[in-house]
Amino acid sequence: MIAVAILAAGRGTRMKSSLPKVLHPLGGRSIVEHVLAGLAELDPVRRLVIVGYEADRVKQTLSSQSDLEFVYQTEQLGTGHAVQQVIPYLQEFEGDLLVLNGDVPLLRPTTLHQLVHVHQHQGNAATILTAYLPDPKGYGRVFCDGQNRVTQIVEDRDCTPAQKQNRRVNAGIYCFRWSALAEVLPQLQATNTQQEYYLTDTVSDLQPVMAVDVEDYQEILGINDRKQLATAYQILQDRIKDDWMKAGVTLIDPDSITIDPTVQLSPDVIIEPQTHLRGDTTIRSGCRIGPGTLIENSQIDENVTVLYSVVTDSHAQANTRIGPYTHLRGHVQVGQGCRIGNFVELKNSTVGDRTNVAHLSYLGDATVGDQVNVGAGTITANYDGVRKHRTEIGDRSKTGSNSVLVAPVTLGSDVTVAAGSVVTEDVPADALVIARARQVVKPGWRLQPPPLNR
Ligand code: UD1
Ligand code: CA
């Protein structure tokens, strides 16, 4: 039986931010949400999050997660003090407590699973996740005896020069037999340069304590400043991109592409350079996305191309071509086999199958049928200065170049709008509408030269 405590009460002074450190975004999720995602292969009976600095903001960010218990640490007196706060919550608990630093976001679920497994299998009082770092600066150093039993953990700032040579570091991830930890926690002393209660000091009072090395040391990166945040993002991106390439996605120039962990791709998707895929986005087989494209919270069905465009909160159906320079936003639905072209913005609109909006248009709050041709420069005037209104265009209709459709207005099916029209009234099906001044030609007319003065 396992309970989890996540330490998330600190401010994160070295971030130089008013936002609590654990809420800083890291590829579509906050740091602490990544930590929670690391629990995927465990089935904890309790999940306690220790909050303090900007506690309400942390709670708010995690409000969609069910069954989290928030424990207040009103003064941040150290990691040991933080875990002391859970004692009243776990009075009756008889299992192991997995303690996670809220600022260590890259742990793989298998690593945590393995740590708990070793701990329970060996019957340890505590098991500590460790790694050999090329540059251990800033981390607590872990010292072991000949049998890999941890004797001491010394913080970087408390290390002697000789101790600093030890490259084996504490990841800030521990599994404790709760009954043993609960007994020694109240005895912690703040006798160190920071005058804090260190959780790591409990190891000298517990028997036996074992260290388990993580295979990939990048997993244990702790985020204390913006530089480490950027490094973590890079590591996360490399992982995500490697996984997608293994799954059959082509990434052309991967270093120039970013993909959030929440994005879903299918085999035989091609992602071109300078493309960024964010949020709840799904892209199906045969699509070619980019170069130069941003897609956020959108669904792109099979065989769609999106070139130099921005697509947010929208859905494009199969075999549609989007771009170059298209902006879809605010819940746009584009049907199958459409062409949405150069310098076109669609907002909160539905476009039927095989419809073209090929050049220089704005359609806002519009419902467009199948096989419509929206002529170059067609604009829906959807805003009267106070309210937004809808425009409807029936199947197979054609709007001439530079038409303005003044909403609310409905065009039936098979309507033709003459170029340059300003359509202010509804048009029934099967009609031609011309809404502009008739051309006037005056034969033999010339501009008279002005009379010569004097
Ligand atoms: C800690 C470890 C260090 C380890 C490193 C790994 C201790 C004493 N040191 O150091 O050995 O190598 O993590 O990343 O544990 N927190 C609270 N309440 C507090 C203090 C901290 O909730 O009173 C939280 C912070 O919000 C943070 C986490 O605990 O999420 C770690 O605190 P931090 O100050 O970053 O510890 P380090 O100095 O990095
Ligand atoms: Ca830290």
Tab-separated table of C-alpha atoms and ligand atoms in Angstrom:
chain	number	residue	atom	x	y	z
A	1	MET	CA	0.000	0.000	0.000
A	2	ILE	CA	1.432	3.331	-1.026
A	3	ALA	CA	0.639	6.958	-0.254
A	4	VAL	CA	2.276	9.870	-2.035
A	5	ALA	CA	3.356	13.260	-0.700
A	6	ILE	CA	4.392	15.957	-3.167
A	7	LEU	CA	6.407	18.860	-1.773
A	8	ALA	CA	5.076	21.988	-3.437
A	9	ALA	CA	5.022	24.659	-0.744
A	10	GLY	CA	8.182	26.559	-1.628
A	11	ARG	CA	8.245	29.796	-3.564
A	12	GLY	CA	11.234	28.943	-5.701
A	13	THR	CA	13.228	32.093	-4.995
A	14	ARG	CA	15.781	31.364	-7.698
A	15	MET	CA	13.063	31.535	-10.388
A	16	LYS	CA	12.689	35.285	-9.595
A	17	SER	CA	8.959	35.026	-10.239
A	18	SER	CA	5.704	35.842	-8.484
A	19	LEU	CA	4.332	32.565	-9.858
A	20	PRO	CA	5.051	29.617	-7.542
A	21	LYS	CA	7.854	27.560	-9.058
A	22	VAL	CA	5.815	24.371	-9.396
A	23	LEU	CA	3.232	26.210	-11.549
A	24	HIS	CA	5.671	27.328	-14.210
A	25	PRO	CA	4.592	25.870	-17.548
A	26	LEU	CA	6.695	23.163	-19.091
A	27	GLY	CA	5.388	22.148	-22.503
A	28	GLY	CA	1.656	22.509	-22.010
A	29	ARG	CA	1.470	21.502	-18.350
A	30	SER	CA	2.772	22.940	-15.119
A	31	ILE	CA	5.831	21.415	-13.443
A	32	VAL	CA	3.755	19.871	-10.655
A	33	GLU	CA	1.330	18.315	-13.162
A	34	HIS	CA	4.296	16.544	-14.724
A	35	VAL	CA	5.196	15.238	-11.279
A	36	LEU	CA	1.672	13.861	-10.867
A	37	ALA	CA	1.860	12.259	-14.317
A	38	GLY	CA	4.884	10.308	-13.075
A	39	LEU	CA	2.529	8.318	-10.825
A	40	ALA	CA	0.875	6.638	-13.822
A	41	GLU	CA	2.203	3.156	-13.020
A	42	LEU	CA	1.483	3.280	-9.299
A	43	ASP	CA	-1.890	3.059	-7.683
A	44	PRO	CA	-1.533	5.196	-4.570
A	45	VAL	CA	-4.310	5.070	-1.975
A	46	ARG	CA	-3.670	8.707	-1.008
A	47	ARG	CA	-2.143	11.674	-2.855
A	48	LEU	CA	-1.177	14.562	-0.603
A	49	VAL	CA	0.145	17.827	-1.994
A	50	ILE	CA	1.945	20.068	0.468
A	51	VAL	CA	1.171	23.671	-0.366
A	52	GLY	CA	2.201	26.979	1.153
A	53	TYR	CA	3.402	29.827	-1.064
A	54	GLU	CA	0.376	30.909	-3.175
A	55	ALA	CA	-1.423	27.773	-2.005
A	56	ASP	CA	-4.741	28.771	-3.568
A	57	ARG	CA	-3.162	29.192	-6.980
A	58	VAL	CA	-1.573	25.745	-6.733
A	59	LYS	CA	-4.902	24.232	-5.648
A	60	GLN	CA	-6.687	26.008	-8.490
A	61	THR	CA	-4.250	24.629	-11.089
A	62	LEU	CA	-4.778	21.112	-9.776
A	63	SER	CA	-8.544	21.428	-9.309
A	64	SER	CA	-9.342	19.076	-12.208
A	65	GLN	CA	-7.433	16.222	-10.540
A	66	SER	CA	-9.689	14.153	-8.341
A	67	ASP	CA	-8.840	12.831	-4.881
A	68	LEU	CA	-5.906	15.133	-4.169
A	69	GLU	CA	-5.573	16.183	-0.548
A	70	PHE	CA	-3.958	19.538	0.139
A	71	VAL	CA	-1.837	19.919	3.247
A	72	TYR	CA	-0.838	23.407	4.378
A	73	GLN	CA	2.696	24.281	5.363
A	74	THR	CA	2.203	27.871	6.406
A	75	GLU	CA	5.902	28.573	6.948
A	76	GLN	CA	8.432	26.949	4.659
A	77	LEU	CA	11.026	25.691	7.092
A	78	GLY	CA	12.498	22.989	4.875
A	79	THR	CA	11.683	19.688	3.203
A	80	GLY	CA	11.660	17.802	6.535
A	81	HIS	CA	9.269	20.346	8.009
A	82	ALA	CA	7.074	19.944	4.915
A	83	VAL	CA	6.746	16.182	5.439
A	84	GLN	CA	6.100	16.710	9.172
A	85	GLN	CA	2.837	18.405	8.116
A	86	VAL	CA	1.396	15.139	6.813
A	87	ILE	CA	1.730	13.327	10.162
A	88	PRO	CA	-1.819	14.191	11.305
A	89	TYR	CA	-3.184	13.053	7.924
A	90	LEU	CA	-1.558	9.619	8.027
A	91	GLN	CA	-2.257	8.643	11.666
A	92	GLU	CA	-3.758	5.278	10.784
A	93	PHE	CA	-1.722	4.675	7.647
A	94	GLU	CA	0.312	1.482	7.530
A	95	GLY	CA	2.137	1.434	4.236
A	96	ASP	CA	4.901	3.213	2.405
A	97	LEU	CA	5.118	6.914	1.708
A	98	LEU	CA	6.555	7.984	-1.630
A	99	VAL	CA	7.886	11.531	-1.274
A	100	LEU	CA	8.337	13.539	-4.458
A	101	ASN	CA	9.923	16.952	-4.822
A	102	GLY	CA	7.395	19.088	-6.679
A	103	ASP	CA	10.193	20.531	-8.814
A	104	VAL	CA	11.479	17.271	-10.359
A	105	PRO	CA	9.199	16.861	-13.394
A	106	LEU	CA	10.935	14.465	-15.782
A	107	LEU	CA	10.715	11.191	-13.880
A	108	ARG	CA	9.406	8.326	-15.950
A	109	PRO	CA	6.552	6.301	-14.437
A	110	THR	CA	8.691	3.140	-14.769
A	111	THR	CA	11.404	4.714	-12.606
A	112	LEU	CA	9.021	5.430	-9.738
A	113	HIS	CA	7.492	2.000	-10.106
A	114	GLN	CA	10.954	0.441	-9.919
A	115	LEU	CA	11.884	2.488	-6.830
A	116	VAL	CA	8.784	1.326	-4.968
A	117	HIS	CA	9.334	-2.238	-6.115
A	118	VAL	CA	12.925	-2.366	-4.832
A	119	HIS	CA	11.895	-0.704	-1.577
A	120	GLN	CA	9.130	-3.196	-0.863
A	121	HIS	CA	11.078	-6.209	-2.091
A	122	GLN	CA	14.106	-5.409	0.087
A	123	GLY	CA	12.037	-4.392	3.097
A	124	ASN	CA	13.958	-1.126	3.494
A	125	ALA	CA	13.106	1.601	5.964
A	126	ALA	CA	13.858	4.059	3.186
A	127	THR	CA	14.944	3.830	-0.438
A	128	ILE	CA	16.384	6.861	-2.160
A	129	LEU	CA	16.598	7.592	-5.836
A	130	THR	CA	20.116	8.634	-6.798
A	131	ALA	CA	22.131	9.392	-9.922
A	132	TYR	CA	25.686	10.112	-10.936
A	133	LEU	CA	25.662	13.561	-12.491
A	134	PRO	CA	28.376	14.988	-14.736
A	135	ASP	CA	27.784	18.290	-12.936
A	136	PRO	CA	26.377	17.620	-9.440
A	137	LYS	CA	26.455	21.278	-8.366
A	138	GLY	CA	23.438	22.300	-6.294
A	139	TYR	CA	22.332	18.775	-5.376
A	140	GLY	CA	22.651	16.949	-2.074
A	141	ARG	CA	25.449	14.342	-2.191
A	142	VAL	CA	24.683	10.763	-1.174
A	143	PHE	CA	27.252	8.767	0.810
A	144	CYS	CA	27.006	4.996	1.122
A	145	ASP	CA	28.841	2.219	2.901
A	146	GLY	CA	30.251	-0.886	1.162
A	147	GLN	CA	26.786	-2.500	0.962
A	148	ASN	CA	25.172	0.443	-0.810
A	149	ARG	CA	23.511	1.477	2.462
A	150	VAL	CA	23.075	5.229	2.682
A	151	THR	CA	24.945	6.683	5.636
A	152	GLN	CA	24.512	10.386	5.004
A	153	ILE	CA	23.150	12.996	2.598
A	154	VAL	CA	24.953	16.322	2.633
A	155	GLU	CA	23.553	19.388	0.902
A	156	ASP	CA	25.787	21.049	-1.656
A	157	ARG	CA	26.133	24.163	0.470
A	158	ASP	CA	27.037	22.117	3.548
A	159	CYS	CA	29.658	19.974	1.750
A	160	THR	CA	33.385	20.117	2.423
A	161	PRO	CA	35.492	20.473	-0.737
A	162	ALA	CA	36.260	16.746	-0.518
A	163	GLN	CA	32.554	15.851	-0.209
A	164	LYS	CA	31.779	18.019	-3.254
A	165	GLN	CA	33.834	15.593	-5.356
A	166	ASN	CA	31.115	12.968	-4.892
A	167	ARG	CA	29.000	12.949	-8.058
A	168	ARG	CA	26.281	10.716	-6.652
A	169	VAL	CA	23.317	12.967	-5.915
A	170	ASN	CA	19.957	12.815	-4.185
A	171	ALA	CA	17.115	13.132	-6.689
A	172	GLY	CA	14.676	14.362	-4.025
A	173	ILE	CA	12.571	11.217	-4.535
A	174	TYR	CA	12.188	8.779	-1.662
A	175	CYS	CA	10.183	5.813	-0.555
A	176	PHE	CA	9.791	5.510	3.240
A	177	ARG	CA	8.230	2.888	5.454
A	178	TRP	CA	5.779	5.353	6.958
A	179	SER	CA	5.748	3.951	10.490
A	180	ALA	CA	9.552	4.290	10.675
A	181	LEU	CA	9.620	7.792	9.182
A	182	ALA	CA	6.786	9.064	11.398
A	183	GLU	CA	8.814	8.093	14.425
A	184	VAL	CA	11.984	9.991	13.486
A	185	LEU	CA	10.459	13.031	11.736
A	186	PRO	CA	9.625	14.938	14.948
A	187	GLN	CA	13.266	14.739	16.057
A	188	LEU	CA	14.717	16.694	13.120
A	189	GLN	CA	17.025	19.591	13.980
A	190	ALA	CA	17.714	22.646	11.841
A	191	THR	CA	21.456	22.577	12.412
A	192	ASN	CA	22.755	23.546	8.973
A	193	THR	CA	23.781	26.684	7.106
A	194	GLN	CA	20.191	27.314	5.973
A	195	GLN	CA	18.665	26.619	9.400
A	196	GLU	CA	16.074	24.423	7.733
A	197	TYR	CA	14.647	21.042	8.682
A	198	TYR	CA	16.070	18.709	6.050
A	199	LEU	CA	14.136	15.583	5.149
A	200	THR	CA	17.464	14.086	4.127
A	201	ASP	CA	18.648	14.129	7.771
A	202	THR	CA	16.202	11.335	8.599
A	203	VAL	CA	18.407	8.798	6.811
A	204	SER	CA	20.886	8.606	9.674
A	205	ASP	CA	18.061	7.552	12.031
A	206	LEU	CA	16.574	4.907	9.725
A	207	GLN	CA	17.769	1.347	9.098
A	208	PRO	CA	18.322	0.152	6.449
A	209	VAL	CA	18.336	2.924	3.841
A	210	MET	CA	19.280	1.957	0.321
A	211	ALA	CA	20.140	4.038	-2.756
A	212	VAL	CA	18.804	3.101	-6.178
A	213	ASP	CA	20.463	4.665	-9.210
A	214	VAL	CA	18.341	5.889	-12.063
A	215	GLU	CA	19.559	4.741	-15.478
A	216	ASP	CA	18.950	8.000	-17.323
A	217	TYR	CA	20.222	10.798	-15.087
A	218	GLN	CA	18.293	13.411	-17.068
A	219	GLU	CA	15.128	12.180	-15.361
A	220	ILE	CA	16.110	13.651	-12.018
A	221	LEU	CA	16.741	17.216	-13.138
A	222	GLY	CA	15.374	19.526	-10.453
A	223	ILE	CA	14.113	22.924	-11.534
A	224	ASN	CA	15.378	25.776	-9.423
A	225	ASP	CA	15.933	28.510	-12.022
A	226	ARG	CA	14.906	29.509	-15.555
A	227	LYS	CA	17.965	27.897	-17.087
A	228	GLN	CA	17.035	24.511	-15.639
A	229	LEU	CA	13.461	25.105	-16.817
A	230	ALA	CA	14.748	25.562	-20.372
A	231	THR	CA	16.944	22.467	-20.080
A	232	ALA	CA	13.979	20.419	-18.850
A	233	TYR	CA	11.894	21.625	-21.789
A	234	GLN	CA	14.617	20.519	-24.179
A	235	ILE	CA	14.840	17.069	-22.591
A	236	LEU	CA	11.072	16.697	-22.653
A	237	GLN	CA	10.924	17.739	-26.310
A	238	ASP	CA	13.667	15.291	-27.298
A	239	ARG	CA	11.751	12.485	-25.605
A	240	ILE	CA	8.435	13.376	-27.227
A	241	LYS	CA	9.980	13.739	-30.684
A	242	ASP	CA	11.943	10.476	-30.372
A	243	ASP	CA	8.747	8.679	-29.392
A	244	TRP	CA	6.808	10.067	-32.365
A	245	MET	CA	9.551	9.233	-34.814
A	246	LYS	CA	9.566	5.670	-33.459
A	247	ALA	CA	5.791	5.615	-33.954
A	248	GLY	CA	6.118	6.456	-37.659
A	249	VAL	CA	5.952	10.247	-37.799
A	250	THR	CA	8.425	12.107	-40.014
A	251	LEU	CA	9.933	15.209	-38.454
A	252	ILE	CA	11.904	17.332	-40.868
A	253	ASP	CA	14.490	19.274	-38.872
A	254	PRO	CA	13.254	18.134	-35.424
A	255	ASP	CA	15.219	20.818	-33.575
A	256	SER	CA	12.984	23.507	-35.045
A	257	ILE	CA	9.743	21.697	-34.103
A	258	THR	CA	7.973	21.650	-30.718
A	259	ILE	CA	5.241	19.213	-29.696
A	260	ASP	CA	3.312	19.309	-26.411
A	261	PRO	CA	3.000	16.033	-24.492
A	262	THR	CA	-0.789	16.251	-24.931
A	263	VAL	CA	-0.656	16.075	-28.765
A	264	GLN	CA	-1.691	12.900	-30.620
A	265	LEU	CA	-0.158	12.015	-34.001
A	266	SER	CA	-0.688	9.105	-36.395
A	267	PRO	CA	1.838	7.197	-38.490
A	268	ASP	CA	2.742	8.824	-41.799
A	269	VAL	CA	2.205	12.337	-40.606
A	270	ILE	CA	4.930	14.660	-41.890
A	271	ILE	CA	5.855	17.647	-39.773
A	272	GLU	CA	7.898	20.265	-41.579
A	273	PRO	CA	10.316	22.737	-39.969
A	274	GLN	CA	9.278	25.576	-37.636
A	275	THR	CA	6.029	23.896	-36.705
A	276	HIS	CA	4.543	23.935	-33.204
A	277	LEU	CA	1.791	21.589	-32.065
A	278	ARG	CA	0.106	22.438	-28.797
A	279	GLY	CA	-2.592	21.451	-26.357
A	280	ASP	CA	-5.299	18.976	-27.167
A	281	THR	CA	-4.389	18.516	-30.824
A	282	THR	CA	-4.852	15.390	-32.963
A	283	ILE	CA	-3.357	14.950	-36.428
A	284	ARG	CA	-4.259	11.911	-38.531
A	285	SER	CA	-2.344	9.900	-41.118
A	286	GLY	CA	-1.205	11.409	-44.370
A	287	CYS	CA	-1.181	15.010	-43.160
A	288	ARG	CA	1.651	17.339	-44.040
A	289	ILE	CA	1.914	20.119	-41.503
A	290	GLY	CA	4.168	23.140	-41.992
A	291	PRO	CA	6.600	24.589	-42.565
A	292	GLY	CA	5.897	27.532	-40.316
A	293	THR	CA	2.667	26.403	-38.691
A	294	LEU	CA	1.106	26.640	-35.218
A	295	ILE	CA	-1.747	24.277	-34.358
A	296	GLU	CA	-3.399	24.442	-30.959
A	297	ASN	CA	-6.336	22.446	-29.531
A	298	SER	CA	-7.415	21.319	-32.985
A	299	GLN	CA	-8.276	18.176	-34.868
A	300	ILE	CA	-6.845	17.605	-38.329
A	301	ASP	CA	-8.240	14.589	-40.199
A	302	GLU	CA	-6.500	12.418	-42.837
A	303	ASN	CA	-4.453	13.831	-45.706
A	304	VAL	CA	-4.772	17.488	-44.836
A	305	THR	CA	-1.996	19.941	-45.670
A	306	VAL	CA	-1.434	23.036	-43.561
A	307	LEU	CA	1.188	25.447	-44.829
A	308	TYR	CA	2.416	28.575	-43.006
A	309	SER	CA	-0.784	28.875	-40.981
A	310	VAL	CA	-2.218	29.292	-37.488
A	311	VAL	CA	-5.047	26.977	-36.437
A	312	THR	CA	-6.616	27.142	-32.976
A	313	ASP	CA	-9.678	25.429	-31.482
A	314	SER	CA	-10.763	24.128	-34.881
A	315	HIS	CA	-11.420	20.970	-36.900
A	316	ALA	CA	-10.408	20.325	-40.513
A	317	GLN	CA	-11.779	17.234	-42.233
A	318	ALA	CA	-9.971	14.923	-44.638
A	319	ASN	CA	-8.230	16.013	-47.858
A	320	THR	CA	-8.516	19.709	-47.157
A	321	ARG	CA	-5.730	22.138	-48.039
A	322	ILE	CA	-5.059	25.012	-45.695
A	323	GLY	CA	-2.722	27.937	-46.317
A	324	PRO	CA	-0.414	29.499	-47.029
A	325	TYR	CA	-1.218	32.165	-44.433
A	326	THR	CA	-4.571	30.977	-43.137
A	327	HIS	CA	-5.865	31.740	-39.649
A	328	LEU	CA	-8.581	29.479	-38.247
A	329	ARG	CA	-9.802	30.340	-34.765
A	330	GLY	CA	-12.774	30.234	-32.427
A	331	HIS	CA	-14.297	26.855	-33.304
A	332	VAL	CA	-14.065	26.638	-37.058
A	333	GLN	CA	-15.272	23.463	-38.776
A	334	VAL	CA	-13.945	22.891	-42.270
A	335	GLY	CA	-15.412	20.006	-44.310
A	336	GLN	CA	-13.697	17.497	-46.580
A	337	GLY	CA	-11.797	18.391	-49.714
A	338	CYS	CA	-11.864	22.140	-49.125
A	339	ARG	CA	-9.307	24.721	-50.073
A	340	ILE	CA	-8.811	27.479	-47.517
A	341	GLY	CA	-6.222	29.722	-48.966
A	342	ASN	CA	-3.916	32.605	-48.904
A	343	PHE	CA	-4.590	35.319	-46.356
A	344	VAL	CA	-7.920	33.915	-45.212
A	345	GLU	CA	-9.251	34.220	-41.664
A	346	LEU	CA	-12.147	32.081	-40.480
A	347	LYS	CA	-13.694	32.573	-37.059
A	348	ASN	CA	-16.507	30.609	-35.426
A	349	SER	CA	-17.659	29.352	-38.817
A	350	THR	CA	-18.701	26.084	-40.439
A	351	VAL	CA	-17.648	25.316	-43.982
A	352	GLY	CA	-19.199	22.371	-45.907
A	353	ASP	CA	-17.443	19.820	-48.125
A	354	ARG	CA	-15.535	20.790	-51.283
A	355	THR	CA	-15.907	24.476	-50.611
A	356	ASN	CA	-13.196	26.951	-51.551
A	357	VAL	CA	-12.282	30.108	-49.703
A	358	ALA	CA	-9.130	30.628	-51.642
A	359	HIS	CA	-7.944	34.202	-51.315
A	360	LEU	CA	-8.050	37.239	-49.048
A	361	SER	CA	-11.294	36.611	-47.139
A	362	TYR	CA	-12.688	37.028	-43.648
A	363	LEU	CA	-15.611	34.829	-42.674
A	364	GLY	CA	-16.828	35.321	-39.096
A	365	ASP	CA	-19.905	33.653	-37.558
A	366	ALA	CA	-20.799	32.115	-40.933
A	367	THR	CA	-22.339	28.851	-42.051
A	368	VAL	CA	-21.194	27.976	-45.543
A	369	GLY	CA	-22.656	24.998	-47.459
A	370	ASP	CA	-21.046	22.384	-49.724
A	371	GLN	CA	-19.280	23.229	-52.999
A	372	VAL	CA	-19.440	26.935	-52.407
A	373	ASN	CA	-16.919	29.221	-54.039
A	374	VAL	CA	-16.154	32.204	-51.876
A	375	GLY	CA	-14.583	34.709	-54.240
A	376	ALA	CA	-11.357	36.566	-53.573
A	377	GLY	CA	-11.784	39.323	-51.032
A	378	THR	CA	-15.239	38.285	-49.812
A	379	ILE	CA	-15.906	39.591	-46.324
A	380	THR	CA	-18.679	38.901	-43.838
A	381	ALA	CA	-19.467	42.110	-41.994
A	382	ASN	CA	-20.505	40.256	-38.837
A	383	TYR	CA	-20.182	43.041	-36.282
A	384	ASP	CA	-22.457	46.056	-36.091
A	385	GLY	CA	-20.370	47.696	-33.411
A	386	VAL	CA	-22.394	46.170	-30.590
A	387	ARG	CA	-23.294	42.589	-31.497
A	388	LYS	CA	-22.092	39.798	-33.777
A	389	HIS	CA	-24.504	38.405	-36.386
A	390	ARG	CA	-24.527	35.286	-38.565
A	391	THR	CA	-24.182	34.872	-42.299
A	392	GLU	CA	-25.472	31.807	-44.149
A	393	ILE	CA	-24.418	30.789	-47.639
A	394	GLY	CA	-26.267	27.877	-49.283
A	395	ASP	CA	-24.761	24.967	-51.222
A	396	ARG	CA	-23.103	25.673	-54.611
A	397	SER	CA	-23.365	29.447	-54.237
A	398	LYS	CA	-20.637	31.738	-55.566
A	399	THR	CA	-19.664	35.108	-54.237
A	400	GLY	CA	-17.952	37.523	-56.616
A	401	SER	CA	-14.677	39.153	-55.768
A	402	ASN	CA	-14.795	41.842	-53.123
A	403	SER	CA	-18.345	41.107	-51.968
A	404	VAL	CA	-19.407	42.242	-48.531
A	405	LEU	CA	-22.130	40.191	-46.852
A	406	VAL	CA	-23.650	42.373	-44.149
A	407	ALA	CA	-24.934	40.113	-41.362
A	408	PRO	CA	-27.457	38.983	-40.396
A	409	VAL	CA	-27.995	37.785	-43.929
A	410	THR	CA	-28.881	34.486	-45.612
A	411	LEU	CA	-28.046	33.462	-49.169
A	412	GLY	CA	-29.933	30.414	-50.452
A	413	SER	CA	-28.363	27.624	-52.488
A	414	ASP	CA	-27.097	28.237	-56.046
A	415	VAL	CA	-26.916	31.973	-55.517
A	416	THR	CA	-24.466	34.096	-57.468
A	417	VAL	CA	-23.276	37.352	-55.973
A	418	ALA	CA	-21.918	39.873	-58.461
A	419	ALA	CA	-18.424	41.148	-57.814
A	420	GLY	CA	-18.200	44.182	-55.588
A	421	SER	CA	-21.673	43.753	-54.111
A	422	VAL	CA	-22.657	44.867	-50.636
A	423	VAL	CA	-25.409	42.380	-49.773
A	424	THR	CA	-27.668	43.627	-46.999
A	425	GLU	CA	-30.817	41.592	-47.589
A	426	ASP	CA	-31.529	37.864	-47.852
A	427	VAL	CA	-31.274	36.268	-51.308
A	428	PRO	CA	-33.491	33.296	-52.241
A	429	ALA	CA	-32.125	30.161	-53.929
A	430	ASP	CA	-31.254	30.176	-57.644
A	431	ALA	CA	-30.802	33.922	-57.921
A	432	LEU	CA	-28.239	36.433	-59.062
A	433	VAL	CA	-27.772	39.380	-56.748
A	434	ILE	CA	-26.120	42.592	-57.878
A	435	ALA	CA	-25.843	45.139	-55.116
A	436	ARG	CA	-23.675	47.932	-56.441
A	437	ALA	CA	-24.085	51.074	-58.535
A	438	ARG	CA	-24.473	50.357	-62.247
A	439	GLN	CA	-21.508	51.371	-64.354
A	440	VAL	CA	-22.044	54.575	-66.325
A	441	VAL	CA	-20.144	55.180	-69.578
A	442	LYS	CA	-20.273	58.600	-71.277
A	443	PRO	CA	-18.952	58.348	-74.836
A	444	GLY	CA	-16.745	61.167	-76.102
A	445	TRP	CA	-16.330	62.606	-72.611
A	446	ARG	CA	-12.918	64.151	-71.778
A	447	LEU	CA	-11.539	66.035	-68.879
A	448	GLN	CA	-11.546	69.678	-69.986
A	449	PRO	CA	-8.163	71.358	-69.467
A	450	PRO	CA	-8.454	74.363	-67.110
A	451	PRO	CA	-8.694	77.748	-68.936
A	452	LEU	CA	-5.319	79.485	-69.313
A	453	ASN	CA	-5.025	82.503	-67.003
A	454	ARG	CA	-4.370	85.790	-68.856
B	1	UD1	C1	16.475	19.135	-2.316
B	1	UD1	C2	17.258	18.130	-1.453
B	1	UD1	C3	18.571	17.789	-2.156
B	1	UD1	C4	18.284	17.218	-3.521
B	1	UD1	C5	17.405	18.186	-4.349
B	1	UD1	C6	16.949	17.487	-5.595
B	1	UD1	C7	16.719	18.601	0.875
B	1	UD1	C8	17.187	19.180	2.151
B	1	UD1	N1	17.533	18.706	-0.153
B	1	UD1	O1	17.243	20.328	-2.391
B	1	UD1	O2	19.294	16.851	-1.385
B	1	UD1	O3	19.500	16.962	-4.205
B	1	UD1	O4	16.234	18.562	-3.611
B	1	UD1	O5	16.186	18.339	-6.431
B	1	UD1	O6	15.641	18.036	0.851
B	1	UD1	N2	9.559	22.585	-0.261
B	1	UD1	C9	8.437	22.665	0.515
B	1	UD1	N3	8.551	23.232	1.754
B	1	UD1	C10	9.723	23.708	2.238
B	1	UD1	C11	10.869	23.604	1.417
B	1	UD1	C12	10.758	23.032	0.175
B	1	UD1	O7	7.354	22.248	0.125
B	1	UD1	O8	9.730	24.195	3.369
B	1	UD1	C13	9.429	21.990	-1.616
B	1	UD1	C14	9.770	22.963	-2.715
B	1	UD1	O9	8.607	23.646	-3.153
B	1	UD1	C15	10.338	22.058	-3.797
B	1	UD1	C16	10.913	20.886	-3.018
B	1	UD1	O10	10.348	20.939	-1.734
B	1	UD1	O11	9.330	21.606	-4.668
B	1	UD1	C17	12.430	20.920	-2.931
B	1	UD1	O12	12.843	22.126	-2.317
B	1	UD1	P1	14.116	22.913	-2.781
B	1	UD1	O13	14.258	24.098	-1.913
B	1	UD1	O14	14.112	23.129	-4.245
B	1	UD1	O15	15.274	21.849	-2.400
B	1	UD1	P2	16.743	21.752	-2.982
B	1	UD1	O16	17.585	22.807	-2.403
B	1	UD1	O17	16.665	21.671	-4.456
B	2	CA	CA	15.043	21.873	-5.927
